[in-house]
mmCIF file of C-alpha atoms in Angstrom:
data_model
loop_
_atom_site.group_PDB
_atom_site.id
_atom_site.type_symbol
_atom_site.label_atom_id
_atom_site.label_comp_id
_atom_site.label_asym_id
_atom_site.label_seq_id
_atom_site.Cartn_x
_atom_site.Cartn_y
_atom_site.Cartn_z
ATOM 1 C CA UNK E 1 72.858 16.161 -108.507
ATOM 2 C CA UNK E 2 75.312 15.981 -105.664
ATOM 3 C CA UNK E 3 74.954 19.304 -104.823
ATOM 4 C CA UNK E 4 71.193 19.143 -104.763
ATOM 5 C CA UNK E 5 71.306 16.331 -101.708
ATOM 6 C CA UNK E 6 71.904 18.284 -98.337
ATOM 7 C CA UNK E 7 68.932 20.690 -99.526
ATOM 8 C CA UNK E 8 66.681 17.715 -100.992
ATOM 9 C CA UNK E 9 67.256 16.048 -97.738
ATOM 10 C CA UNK E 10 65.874 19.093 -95.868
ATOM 11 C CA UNK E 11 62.872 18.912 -97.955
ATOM 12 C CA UNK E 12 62.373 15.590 -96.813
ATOM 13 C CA UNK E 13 62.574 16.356 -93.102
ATOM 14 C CA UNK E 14 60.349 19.332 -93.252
ATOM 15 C CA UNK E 15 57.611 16.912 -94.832
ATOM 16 C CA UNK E 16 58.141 14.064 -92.310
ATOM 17 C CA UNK E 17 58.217 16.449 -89.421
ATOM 18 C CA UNK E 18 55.355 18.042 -90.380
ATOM 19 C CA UNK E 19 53.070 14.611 -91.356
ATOM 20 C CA UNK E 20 54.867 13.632 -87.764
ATOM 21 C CA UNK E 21 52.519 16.685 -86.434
ATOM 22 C CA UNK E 22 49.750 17.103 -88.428
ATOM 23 C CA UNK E 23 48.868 13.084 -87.212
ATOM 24 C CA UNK E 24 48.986 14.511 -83.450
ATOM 25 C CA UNK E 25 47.679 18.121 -84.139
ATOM 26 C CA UNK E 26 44.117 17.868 -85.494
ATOM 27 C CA UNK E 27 42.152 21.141 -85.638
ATOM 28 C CA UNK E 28 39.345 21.955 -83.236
ATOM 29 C CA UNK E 29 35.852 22.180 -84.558
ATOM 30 C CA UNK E 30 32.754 23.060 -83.939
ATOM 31 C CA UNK E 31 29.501 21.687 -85.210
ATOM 32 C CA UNK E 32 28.017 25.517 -85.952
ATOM 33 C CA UNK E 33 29.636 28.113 -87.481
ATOM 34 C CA UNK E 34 30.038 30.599 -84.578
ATOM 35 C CA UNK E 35 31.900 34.309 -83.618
ATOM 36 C CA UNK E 36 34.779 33.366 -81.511
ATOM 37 C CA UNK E 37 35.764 35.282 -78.961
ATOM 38 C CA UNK E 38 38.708 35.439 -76.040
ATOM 39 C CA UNK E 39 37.450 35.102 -72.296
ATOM 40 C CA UNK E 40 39.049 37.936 -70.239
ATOM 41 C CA UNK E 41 41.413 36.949 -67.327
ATOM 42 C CA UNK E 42 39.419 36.427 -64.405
ATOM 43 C CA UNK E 43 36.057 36.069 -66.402
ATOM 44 C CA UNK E 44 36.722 31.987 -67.112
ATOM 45 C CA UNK E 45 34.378 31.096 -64.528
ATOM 46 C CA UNK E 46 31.466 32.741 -65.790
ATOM 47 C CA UNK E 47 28.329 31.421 -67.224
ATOM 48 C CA UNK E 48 27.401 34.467 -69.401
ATOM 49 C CA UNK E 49 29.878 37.161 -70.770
ATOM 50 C CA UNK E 50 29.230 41.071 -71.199
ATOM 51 C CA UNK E 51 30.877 42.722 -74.257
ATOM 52 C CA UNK E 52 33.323 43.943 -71.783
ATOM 53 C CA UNK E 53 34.305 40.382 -70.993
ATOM 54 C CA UNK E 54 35.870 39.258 -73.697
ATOM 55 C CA UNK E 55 37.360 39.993 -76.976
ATOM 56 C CA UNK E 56 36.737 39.032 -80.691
ATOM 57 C CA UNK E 57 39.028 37.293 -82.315
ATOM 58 C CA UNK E 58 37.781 35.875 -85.570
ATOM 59 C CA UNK E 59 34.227 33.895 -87.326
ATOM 60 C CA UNK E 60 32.082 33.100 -88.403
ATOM 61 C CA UNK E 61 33.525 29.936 -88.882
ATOM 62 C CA UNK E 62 33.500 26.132 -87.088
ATOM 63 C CA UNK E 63 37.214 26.100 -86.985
ATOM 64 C CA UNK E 64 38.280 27.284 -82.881
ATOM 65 C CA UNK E 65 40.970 29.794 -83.329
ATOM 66 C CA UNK E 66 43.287 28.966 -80.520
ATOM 67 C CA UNK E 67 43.434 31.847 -78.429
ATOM 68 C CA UNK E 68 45.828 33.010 -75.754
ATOM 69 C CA UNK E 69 46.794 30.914 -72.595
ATOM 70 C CA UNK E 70 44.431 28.185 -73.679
ATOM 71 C CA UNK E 71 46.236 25.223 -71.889
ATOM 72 C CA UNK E 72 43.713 23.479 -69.277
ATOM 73 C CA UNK E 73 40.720 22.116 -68.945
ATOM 74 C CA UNK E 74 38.303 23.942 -66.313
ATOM 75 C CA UNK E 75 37.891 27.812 -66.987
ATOM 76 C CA UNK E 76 36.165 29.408 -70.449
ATOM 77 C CA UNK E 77 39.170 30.722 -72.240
ATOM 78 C CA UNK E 78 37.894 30.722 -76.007
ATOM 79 C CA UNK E 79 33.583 31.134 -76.438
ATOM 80 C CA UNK E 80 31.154 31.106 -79.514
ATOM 81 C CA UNK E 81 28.441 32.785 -80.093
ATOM 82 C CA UNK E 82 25.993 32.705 -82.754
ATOM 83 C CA UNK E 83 25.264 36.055 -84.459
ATOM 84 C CA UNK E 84 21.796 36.378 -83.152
ATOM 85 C CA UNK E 85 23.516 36.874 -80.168
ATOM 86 C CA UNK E 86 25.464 39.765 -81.310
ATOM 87 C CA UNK E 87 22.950 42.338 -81.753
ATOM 88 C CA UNK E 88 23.557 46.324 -80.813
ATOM 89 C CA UNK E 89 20.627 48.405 -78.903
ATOM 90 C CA UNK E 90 19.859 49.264 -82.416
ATOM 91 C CA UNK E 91 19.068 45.887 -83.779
ATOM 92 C CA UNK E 92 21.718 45.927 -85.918
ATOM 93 C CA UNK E 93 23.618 42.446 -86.150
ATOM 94 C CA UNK E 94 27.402 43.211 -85.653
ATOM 95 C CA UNK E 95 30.083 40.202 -86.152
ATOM 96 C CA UNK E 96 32.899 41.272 -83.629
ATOM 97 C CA UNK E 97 30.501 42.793 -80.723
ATOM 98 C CA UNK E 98 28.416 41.369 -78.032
ATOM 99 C CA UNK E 99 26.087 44.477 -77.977
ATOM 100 C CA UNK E 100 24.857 45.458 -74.561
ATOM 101 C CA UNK E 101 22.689 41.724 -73.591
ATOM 102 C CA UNK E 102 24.433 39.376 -71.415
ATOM 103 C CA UNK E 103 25.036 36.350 -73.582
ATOM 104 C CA UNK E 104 25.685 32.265 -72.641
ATOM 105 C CA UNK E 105 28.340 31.486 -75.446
ATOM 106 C CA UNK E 106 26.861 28.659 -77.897
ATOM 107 C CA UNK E 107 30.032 26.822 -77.962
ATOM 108 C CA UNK E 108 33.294 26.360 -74.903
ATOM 109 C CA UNK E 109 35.874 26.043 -77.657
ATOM 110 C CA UNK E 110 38.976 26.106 -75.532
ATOM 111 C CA UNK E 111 39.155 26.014 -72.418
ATOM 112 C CA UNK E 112 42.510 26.661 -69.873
ATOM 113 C CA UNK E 113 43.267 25.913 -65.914
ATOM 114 C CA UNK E 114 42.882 29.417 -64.527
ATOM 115 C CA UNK E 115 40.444 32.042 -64.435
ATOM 116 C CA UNK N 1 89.295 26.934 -95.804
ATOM 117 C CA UNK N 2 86.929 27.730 -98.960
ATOM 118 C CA UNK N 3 86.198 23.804 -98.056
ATOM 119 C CA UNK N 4 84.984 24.594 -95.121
ATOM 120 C CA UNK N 5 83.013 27.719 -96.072
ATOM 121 C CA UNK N 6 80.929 26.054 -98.733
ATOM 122 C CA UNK N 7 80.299 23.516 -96.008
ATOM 123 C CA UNK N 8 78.819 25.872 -93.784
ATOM 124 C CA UNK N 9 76.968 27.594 -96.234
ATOM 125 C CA UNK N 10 75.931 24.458 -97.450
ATOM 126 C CA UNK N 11 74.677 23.608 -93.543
ATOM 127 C CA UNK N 12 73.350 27.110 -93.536
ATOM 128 C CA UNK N 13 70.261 26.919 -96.638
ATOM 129 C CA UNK N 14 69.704 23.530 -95.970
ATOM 130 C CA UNK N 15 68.392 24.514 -91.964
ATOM 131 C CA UNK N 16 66.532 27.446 -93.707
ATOM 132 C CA UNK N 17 65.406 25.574 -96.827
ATOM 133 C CA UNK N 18 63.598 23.395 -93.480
ATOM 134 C CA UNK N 19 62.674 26.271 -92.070
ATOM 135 C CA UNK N 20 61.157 27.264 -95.142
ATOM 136 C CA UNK N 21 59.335 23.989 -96.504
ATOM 137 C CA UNK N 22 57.996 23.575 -93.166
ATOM 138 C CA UNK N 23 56.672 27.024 -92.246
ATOM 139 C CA UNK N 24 54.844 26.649 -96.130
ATOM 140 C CA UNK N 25 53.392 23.384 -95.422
ATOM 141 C CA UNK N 26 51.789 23.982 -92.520
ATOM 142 C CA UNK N 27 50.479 27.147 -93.614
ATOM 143 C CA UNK N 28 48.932 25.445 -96.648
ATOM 144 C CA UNK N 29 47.360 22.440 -95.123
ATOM 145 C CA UNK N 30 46.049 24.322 -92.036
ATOM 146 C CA UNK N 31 45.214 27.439 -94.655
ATOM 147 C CA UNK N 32 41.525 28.456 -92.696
ATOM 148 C CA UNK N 33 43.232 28.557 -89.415
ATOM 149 C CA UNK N 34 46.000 30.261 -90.456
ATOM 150 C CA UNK N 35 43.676 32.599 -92.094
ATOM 151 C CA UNK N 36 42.085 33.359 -88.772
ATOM 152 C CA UNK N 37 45.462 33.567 -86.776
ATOM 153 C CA UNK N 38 45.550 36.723 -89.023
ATOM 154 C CA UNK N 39 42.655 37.737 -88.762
ATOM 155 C CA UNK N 40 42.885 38.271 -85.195
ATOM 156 C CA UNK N 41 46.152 39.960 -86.146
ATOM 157 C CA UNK N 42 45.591 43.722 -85.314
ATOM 158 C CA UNK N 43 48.558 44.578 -87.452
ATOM 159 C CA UNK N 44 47.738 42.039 -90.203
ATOM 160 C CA UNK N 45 43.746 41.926 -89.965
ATOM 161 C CA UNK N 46 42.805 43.921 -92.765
ATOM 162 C CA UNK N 47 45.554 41.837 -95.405
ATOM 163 C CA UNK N 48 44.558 38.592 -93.822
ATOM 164 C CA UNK N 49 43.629 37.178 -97.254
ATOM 165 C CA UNK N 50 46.592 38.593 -99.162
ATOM 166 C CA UNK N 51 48.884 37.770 -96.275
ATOM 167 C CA UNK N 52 47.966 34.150 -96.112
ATOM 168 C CA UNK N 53 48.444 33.391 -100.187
ATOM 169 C CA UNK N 54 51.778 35.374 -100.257
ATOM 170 C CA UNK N 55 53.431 34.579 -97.159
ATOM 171 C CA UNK N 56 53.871 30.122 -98.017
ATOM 172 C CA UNK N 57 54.403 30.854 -101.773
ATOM 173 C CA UNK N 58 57.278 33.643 -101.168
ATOM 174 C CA UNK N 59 58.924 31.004 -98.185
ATOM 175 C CA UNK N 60 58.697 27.962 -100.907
ATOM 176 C CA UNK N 61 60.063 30.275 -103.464
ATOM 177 C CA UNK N 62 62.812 30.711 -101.191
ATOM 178 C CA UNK N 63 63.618 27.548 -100.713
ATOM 179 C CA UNK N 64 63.771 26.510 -104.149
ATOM 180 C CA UNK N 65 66.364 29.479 -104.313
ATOM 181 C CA UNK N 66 68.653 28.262 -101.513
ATOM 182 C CA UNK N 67 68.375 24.374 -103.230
ATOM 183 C CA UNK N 68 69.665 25.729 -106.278
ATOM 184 C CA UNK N 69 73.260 26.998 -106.042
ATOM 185 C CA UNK N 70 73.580 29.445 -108.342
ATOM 186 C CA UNK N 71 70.550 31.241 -106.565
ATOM 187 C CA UNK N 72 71.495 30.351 -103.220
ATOM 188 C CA UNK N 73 73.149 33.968 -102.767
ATOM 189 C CA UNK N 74 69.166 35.486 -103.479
ATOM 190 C CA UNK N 75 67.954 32.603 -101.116
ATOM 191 C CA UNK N 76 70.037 33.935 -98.499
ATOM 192 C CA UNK N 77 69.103 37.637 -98.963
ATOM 193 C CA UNK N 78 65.537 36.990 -99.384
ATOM 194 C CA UNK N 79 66.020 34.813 -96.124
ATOM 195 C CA UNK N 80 67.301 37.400 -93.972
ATOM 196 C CA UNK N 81 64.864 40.182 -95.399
ATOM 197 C CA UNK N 82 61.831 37.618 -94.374
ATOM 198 C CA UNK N 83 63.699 36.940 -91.366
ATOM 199 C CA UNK N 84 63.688 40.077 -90.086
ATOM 200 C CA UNK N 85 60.447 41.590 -91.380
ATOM 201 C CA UNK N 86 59.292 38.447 -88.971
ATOM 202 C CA UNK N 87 61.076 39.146 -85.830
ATOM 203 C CA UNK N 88 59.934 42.689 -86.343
ATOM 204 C CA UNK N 89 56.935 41.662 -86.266
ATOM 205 C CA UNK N 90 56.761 39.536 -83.526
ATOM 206 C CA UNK N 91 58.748 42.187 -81.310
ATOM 207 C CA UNK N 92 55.836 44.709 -82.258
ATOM 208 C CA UNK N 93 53.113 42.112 -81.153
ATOM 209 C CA UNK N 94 55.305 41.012 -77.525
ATOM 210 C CA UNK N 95 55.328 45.364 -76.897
ATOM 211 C CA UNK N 96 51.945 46.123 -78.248
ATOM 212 C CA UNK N 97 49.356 43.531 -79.130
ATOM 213 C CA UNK N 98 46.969 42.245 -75.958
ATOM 214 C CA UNK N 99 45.934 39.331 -78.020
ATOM 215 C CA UNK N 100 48.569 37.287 -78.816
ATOM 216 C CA UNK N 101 47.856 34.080 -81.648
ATOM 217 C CA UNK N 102 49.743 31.613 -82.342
ATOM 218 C CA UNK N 103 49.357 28.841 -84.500
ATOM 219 C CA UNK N 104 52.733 28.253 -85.148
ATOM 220 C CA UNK N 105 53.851 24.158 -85.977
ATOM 221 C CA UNK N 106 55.682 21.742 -83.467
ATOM 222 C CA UNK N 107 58.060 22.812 -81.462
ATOM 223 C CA UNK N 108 57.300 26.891 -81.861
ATOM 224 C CA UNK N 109 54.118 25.895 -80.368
ATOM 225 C CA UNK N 110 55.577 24.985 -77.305
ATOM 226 C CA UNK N 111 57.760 28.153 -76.740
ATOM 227 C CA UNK N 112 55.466 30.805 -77.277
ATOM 228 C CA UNK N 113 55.993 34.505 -78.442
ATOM 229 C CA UNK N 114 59.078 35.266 -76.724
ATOM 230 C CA UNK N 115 60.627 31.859 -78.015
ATOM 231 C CA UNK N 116 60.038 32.423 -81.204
ATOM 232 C CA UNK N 117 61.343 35.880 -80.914
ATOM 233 C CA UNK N 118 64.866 34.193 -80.027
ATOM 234 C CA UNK N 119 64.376 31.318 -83.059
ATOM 235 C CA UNK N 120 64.167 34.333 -85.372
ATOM 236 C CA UNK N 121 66.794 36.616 -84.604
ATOM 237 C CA UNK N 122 68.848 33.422 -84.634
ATOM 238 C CA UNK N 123 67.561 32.376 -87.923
ATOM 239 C CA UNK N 124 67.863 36.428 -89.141
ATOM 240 C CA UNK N 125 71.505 36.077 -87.628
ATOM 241 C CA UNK N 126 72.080 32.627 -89.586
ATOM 242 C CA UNK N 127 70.970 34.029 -92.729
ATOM 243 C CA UNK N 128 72.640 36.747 -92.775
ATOM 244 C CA UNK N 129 76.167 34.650 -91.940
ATOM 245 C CA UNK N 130 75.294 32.646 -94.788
ATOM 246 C CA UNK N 131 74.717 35.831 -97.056
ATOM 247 C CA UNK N 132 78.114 37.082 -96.120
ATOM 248 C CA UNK N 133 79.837 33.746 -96.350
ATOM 249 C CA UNK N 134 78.000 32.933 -100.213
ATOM 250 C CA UNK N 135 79.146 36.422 -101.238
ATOM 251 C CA UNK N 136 82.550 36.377 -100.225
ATOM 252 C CA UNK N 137 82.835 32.376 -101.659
ATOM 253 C CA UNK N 138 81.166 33.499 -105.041
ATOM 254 C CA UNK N 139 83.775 36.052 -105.503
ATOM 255 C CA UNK N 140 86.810 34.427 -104.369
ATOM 256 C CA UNK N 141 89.671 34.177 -106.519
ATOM 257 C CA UNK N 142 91.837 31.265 -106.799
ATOM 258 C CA UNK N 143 95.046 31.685 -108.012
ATOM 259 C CA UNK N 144 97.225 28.253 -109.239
ATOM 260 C CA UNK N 145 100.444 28.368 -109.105
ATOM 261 C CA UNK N 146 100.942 25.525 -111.069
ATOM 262 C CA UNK N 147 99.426 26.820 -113.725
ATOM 263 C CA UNK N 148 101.485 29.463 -114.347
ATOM 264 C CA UNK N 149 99.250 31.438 -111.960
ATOM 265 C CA UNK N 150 96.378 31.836 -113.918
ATOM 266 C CA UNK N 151 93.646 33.021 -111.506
ATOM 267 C CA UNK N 152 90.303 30.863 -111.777
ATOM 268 C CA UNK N 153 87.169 32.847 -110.725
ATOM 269 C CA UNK N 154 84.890 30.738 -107.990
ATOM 270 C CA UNK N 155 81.039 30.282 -108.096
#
């Protein structure tokens, strides 16, 4: 048993530091399940985003992915849209597209300090 | 000196069997977000599923390896091969990938991609310095002179 204790005790650790940072590390969530996608540098400021704009990263789901750079509080750095949003000049729905419409995201998930 | 070899090793798994248990738990209580971390993996996108089962059970099964002494010398190889599969990865994503997630626990969160670059090829480096060490321990042997130098095999 003796030689089971510096390895047991490690165990122990990795399960206190992680309930130490799962109490101050909740996930972000949003009330709809929406596509999530990343703002491009110097497009945080805008009010609607082109396809060009930004990038998919994952959805549909209410869980915010946390994007790139996303430390701040006043520029658009991770956006949501709802798939009726995402439609190509064919009317086909896509999931990681914003077609060719500009679109006003449904959700600011994360947000970060510069444009 | 084979005192103080064990020791290390013994210092060795127990910071990776950390490692290890930690990296699995937080992968398996934050399991949808770390399922979209992957997904927004260019590299990993299209195994995101497979990926996200595999990767926590394989590190836990590690870790039971390195507790256990008589597989610590497996828990050290499959360590290092991990290890380095990981800061291969992450070197391909700092050179290559635009979009870089992260949704790495504590303090990894904190020191971004390049950080955990450096945490890994230290952890690759510890690993495989444990490997060596276990190896070389498990097939010392001890000769007694006392005993009319019968030789007693270690490990």
């Amino acid at each position: 048993m003796k030689k089971y204790t510096m390895g047991i005790f490690a165990v122990l650790i990795a399960i206190g530091l992680y309930s130490f940072e799962s109490t101050n590390n909740t996930p972000l969530k949003a009330v709809d399940s929406l596509y999530w996608f990343q703002v491009a540098t110097n497009q945080g400021a805008n009010t609607s985003f082109l396809n060009s704009q930004v990038t998919f990263i994952s959805g549909p789901s209410t869980i915010i992915p946390p994007g790139t750079n996303c430390t701040g509080t006043s520029k658009k750095c991770v956006v949501g849209f709802s798939q009726s949003q995402l439609v190509a000049p064919g009317y086909t729905t896509l999931n990681d597209n914003m077609g060719l419409n500009p679109q006003i995201p449904q959700h600011v998930g994360r947000e970060r300090s510069t444009l | 000196m084979k005192i103080q070899s064990s020791l290390l090793t013994e210092i060795i798994s127990s910071l990776l069997i950390l490692v290890w248990t930690y990296a699995a738990i937080s992968k398996l209580f934050d399991f949808n977000g770390f399922i979209l971390v992957l997904q927004s993996s260019p590299l990993l996108k299209p195994f995101a599923y497979v990926v996200a089962l595999t990767l926590p059970l394989m590190e836990l099964i590690i870790s039971f390896l390195l507790l256990v002494p008589k597989y610590r010398l497996k828990g050290f190889a499959s360590s290092f091969y991990l290890l380095l599969l990981l800061t291969g990865y992450i070197g391909y994503m700092l050179l290559f990938a635009t979009n870089l997630p992260c949704n790495c626990g504590g303090i990894l969160k904190k020191i971004g991609w390049s950080g955990h670059f450096f945490f890994t090829t230290i952890l690759t480096g510890l690993a495989a310095a444990g490997w060596l060490i276990h190896k070389k321990n498990k097939y010392l042997i001890a000769i007694n002179p006392h005993n009319g130098g019968h030789s007693l095999r270690q490990g």
